[in-house]
Amino acid sequence: MTALASGIERREKVNRPAVRVPAERLLEVAARLRDDPALAFDMLVDHAAIDWHAENRFELFYHLFSTAHGHALTLTAFVPRDAPVVPTVSRIWPVAEWQEREAYDLMGILYDEHPDLRRLFLEDDWQGFPLRKDYRDPDMLEFQK
Amino acid sequence: MTGALAAFAAFGAAETATAWPVKTVAARAAEALPDNVWLAVLYMALALAGLGALVSGLGMGLIYLERKIAAHFQCRLGPMRVGPHGIFQTVADTFKLLFKEDIVPARADKALHVLAPFLAMTSTVLMLGVIPYSPVLQISDVNIGVLYITAVSGLGVMGILLGGWSSYNKWSLIGAMRGAAQIISYEVSATLALLVVVMFAGTLSLSGIVTSQAEGWWIWRAPVVGGIAFLIYLTASTAEINRTPFDIPEGESELTAGFHTEYSGLRFAFFFLAEFINMFVVAALTVTLFLGGWMPFHVGGANAFNAVMDLVPPGAWFLGKTALVVFVIMWFRWTFPRLRVDQLMRLEWKILLPIGFANLALGALAVLYSLYFFPGA
Amino acid sequence: MTVNVKTLNDIIAPPGAAASALATEEYFVNMGPQHPIAHGSLRLVVRLDGETVREVIPVPGFVHRGIEKMAEHLSWRQLIHLTDRTDYLSALMNNWAVARTIEQAAGLATNDRIETVRTIVAELQRLQSHALWWGVLGMDLGAFTPFLYGFREREVISEIFEDTIGARLTMNYIQPGGLMYDIHPDFAQKTKRVLAYLKPKIDEYGTLLSGNVILQERLRNIGVLPAARAIALGCTGPVLRASGVPCDLRKVEPYGVYASAEFDVPVGSKGDCWDRYCVRIEEMRQSIRIVEQLIDHIPEGPHTTVKFGARIKVPEGIHYGQIETARGILGVTIVAGGKADAPYRLHFRSPNFNNLWAVTELARGWRIADIIAIQSTLDLVVPDIDR
């Protein structure tokens, strides 16, 4: 447990239990969270990303829920904006396959080993990632001040 | 009063004793031919015009009826705006369909695409020709009527198959394949049910089958087997005309519109019309075979009762009974969900067909030992 | 590192020979976006072998309006308007989810009247939503009549909403800190009348559709979703409960006045389409029960605790709130920071988005018609998937 805990710290300013993990240890922590019977976080309720543009990084959050124990946890991880690559958790929580596709589609997060990384809502040839703070749509003239 | 009734009964008895004066239009024409060619031609022209009027009248009437019945099943009024109670709505819709653009998909097989709706329509109209509407109102009484009906109704599947295949659309093709499989399967059961009546009546002629029911309709006069055959025939023929719960070739929520997805305007109207007239034909045949056709409700031996029944003209009997069966078929449609394609096949091959065969065998025994009501009549 | 970005064309490559014993060829068809089953505009790319479904590839996005992006430019009050437009059949519950999250984050208090009214209207809407679902299910399975019956029941509830809210679909009623308007004077009386009308109607649903042998054939043992799989696929709401997991936020973490109301959470045993059907029918009865308990006991008080036009300030941080809508858990993640009067980032965990993916697994190996039954019992509202 202590070995696992290294690099994991509490994520402040979240209105429920939340921890921050280094992106490279995400898989390991996620697997433990699901498989440890005392934790048993069997449902990935939600996953998305936040663009902290000023800090030049993305924050990924994973809202977990345990149907067995009824407890919840939020997992967050930072990835740099210029290389937003994280391992996929879709092998741990299958629903992540699509939640991650949404994050890729709208925020441009790249998921390592993702089985089917495609645009979800936008067309395959869409340029850019609309939810990023620096996104400019060439056709949306009213936003181009 | 009693005297009058007795006289009435006697009159009725006399009436029933004489056979019904069956005379088809074709027979009249044949009769007139040696003396007066033009009279024969007039008869034939009348028959043709009658058929045409019947097709359009039935189409409009049944569509209006269906919409009104559906509406009242669904707690609404249905068409109300065009004419009193919306009776001209179908006329308006017909004009709309006539003026709509006729679209043929670019890669469709044009010749077959154009031909298919007419094929569907032709088989339907061919069947209208042999139905006995009343003793004097039948275009032609083919002596192999039942066989003819079975053969011609099988032709309708060609329209569906060609329409779906030539449209160059996967949904159409799936619909057509479903339609072909379904119609061919259910034809077997429908025919088995028909055979029961043919055995009891001892004739293949439709008029003959009607007159054989003077003492009682086959649905109850043939003990139990008649009722079972009726149910099988109604089910199988509902499937044959692709109505809910067997409307999988169209399967609106599955296949968008099935085999007629790519049809529009007049050609779509033809498929649509064929479907409604098919419904009428099926109802008319059910009535002819099981419910006495134009024959009034008679109970063998109860002459006074029969006489009262005879007051209603045979044509009205036919129309009333047919309307009842049409209503039942519409009732199915607005109540039942749709079967899945494999469940449909299971129903036919594993349930209806064995029952049909057993029923036929039982029926044969009943005929052999004259085990039916009022055998002497 | 193997980040491999694909396109739809990559995965619908020319299909090969089918695996069946007959020498057939697989083919792709598009179910939607223009298809009666699309329920809006959802595209399913289906790989078929004859009638048998080999693979379902959902392609959402036809109703994607960028609600999350738009919300970043709207104030806390204004963004309530957007929530009506996601799952439009649970508009009030969507309002509530966002309002509740903002209230928790900004520390706004509400009173008993507000919470009771919120609970009542949310349950009425659940009832309305399930009634419409029932009708649409009937139509999807080929029985058109239930569709209009469902709308008939929907209509009477819409009238209650219209009296109080003035709108029938996009309500925008539940605001951070209260309600947009106080309830109509006739609200309680009319609601009771409607409940008395609805109770026998739900039994009527049984005679018209539930008891039909064809319907049962079409639903029983079709699309079985085991509990573990339902959880892994992120399914919530009636879909999850039909698989036997009694996870209902109204019980698990009660909000509103659900803690004081008495109701049961119907749970299925197998997780097939029939269980999902029965769970929803029973939920309608339970919703009636909840409203009946509350309708006579609406406490007095103001209908809002926040002055009209007052600015709401949400402290910096990630705030997550969730409620149980008619289709499952609607989670709202609000990220506040920078400007205090608008979200820095807003993310909806929409129930339909997560329920949708079950169809890829459930439909495999079944027939075309079963896709319809499965999708219909998942009860998807497409604008909520696409947002």
PDB file of N, CA and C in Angstrom, chain C residues 10 66 80 148 153 179-180 185 204 300 312 336 349 359:
ATOM      1  N   ASP C  10     -11.940   3.062 -41.524  1.00  0.00           N
ATOM      2  CA  ASP C  10     -10.999   1.984 -41.209  1.00  0.00           C
ATOM      3  C   ASP C  10     -11.719   0.777 -40.659  1.00  0.00           C
ATOM      4  N   GLY C  66     -22.519  21.270 -28.936  1.00  0.00           N
ATOM      5  CA  GLY C  66     -21.464  21.886 -28.154  1.00  0.00           C
ATOM      6  C   GLY C  66     -21.980  22.578 -26.910  1.00  0.00           C
ATOM      7  N   ILE C  80     -28.734  27.008 -17.061  1.00  0.00           N
ATOM      8  CA  ILE C  80     -29.870  26.122 -16.808  1.00  0.00           C
ATOM      9  C   ILE C  80     -30.675  25.903 -18.090  1.00  0.00           C
ATOM     10  N   LEU C 148     -49.935   6.386 -29.132  1.00  0.00           N
ATOM     11  CA  LEU C 148     -50.878   7.474 -28.857  1.00  0.00           C
ATOM     12  C   LEU C 148     -51.414   7.409 -27.439  1.00  0.00           C
ATOM     13  N   GLU C 153     -51.325  10.154 -21.974  1.00  0.00           N
ATOM     14  CA  GLU C 153     -50.967  10.331 -20.570  1.00  0.00           C
ATOM     15  C   GLU C 153     -49.951  11.451 -20.398  1.00  0.00           C
ATOM     16  N   LEU C 179     -36.989  28.016  -7.319  1.00  0.00           N
ATOM     17  CA  LEU C 179     -37.784  27.715  -8.499  1.00  0.00           C
ATOM     18  C   LEU C 179     -38.029  29.010  -9.250  1.00  0.00           C
ATOM     19  N   MET C 180     -38.251  28.894 -10.534  1.00  0.00           N
ATOM     20  CA  MET C 180     -38.467  30.086 -11.343  1.00  0.00           C
ATOM     21  C   MET C 180     -39.743  30.812 -10.900  1.00  0.00           C
ATOM     22  N   PRO C 185     -51.964  27.970  -8.141  1.00  0.00           N
ATOM     23  CA  PRO C 185     -52.879  27.660  -7.020  1.00  0.00           C
ATOM     24  C   PRO C 185     -53.586  26.312  -7.162  1.00  0.00           C
ATOM     25  N   GLU C 204     -54.104  -0.452 -17.623  1.00  0.00           N
ATOM     26  CA  GLU C 204     -54.529  -0.595 -19.010  1.00  0.00           C
ATOM     27  C   GLU C 204     -53.324  -0.936 -19.897  1.00  0.00           C
ATOM     28  N   GLU C 300     -45.336  25.658   3.405  1.00  0.00           N
ATOM     29  CA  GLU C 300     -45.382  27.053   2.966  1.00  0.00           C
ATOM     30  C   GLU C 300     -43.971  27.617   2.942  1.00  0.00           C
ATOM     31  N   ILE C 312     -24.527  34.808  -8.598  1.00  0.00           N
ATOM     32  CA  ILE C 312     -24.136  33.633  -7.828  1.00  0.00           C
ATOM     33  C   ILE C 312     -22.642  33.464  -8.004  1.00  0.00           C
ATOM     34  N   ALA C 336     -14.989  25.442 -11.512  1.00  0.00           N
ATOM     35  CA  ALA C 336     -15.019  26.897 -11.365  1.00  0.00           C
ATOM     36  C   ALA C 336     -13.583  27.384 -11.222  1.00  0.00           C
ATOM     37  N   ARG C 349     -22.270  14.115 -17.311  1.00  0.00           N
ATOM     38  CA  ARG C 349     -22.207  12.666 -17.410  1.00  0.00           C
ATOM     39  C   ARG C 349     -23.618  12.252 -17.751  1.00  0.00           C
ATOM     40  N   VAL C 359     -25.689  -1.390 -26.356  1.00  0.00           N
ATOM     41  CA  VAL C 359     -26.287  -1.951 -27.567  1.00  0.00           C
ATOM     42  C   VAL C 359     -25.235  -2.681 -28.403  1.00  0.00           C
TER      43      VAL C 359
END
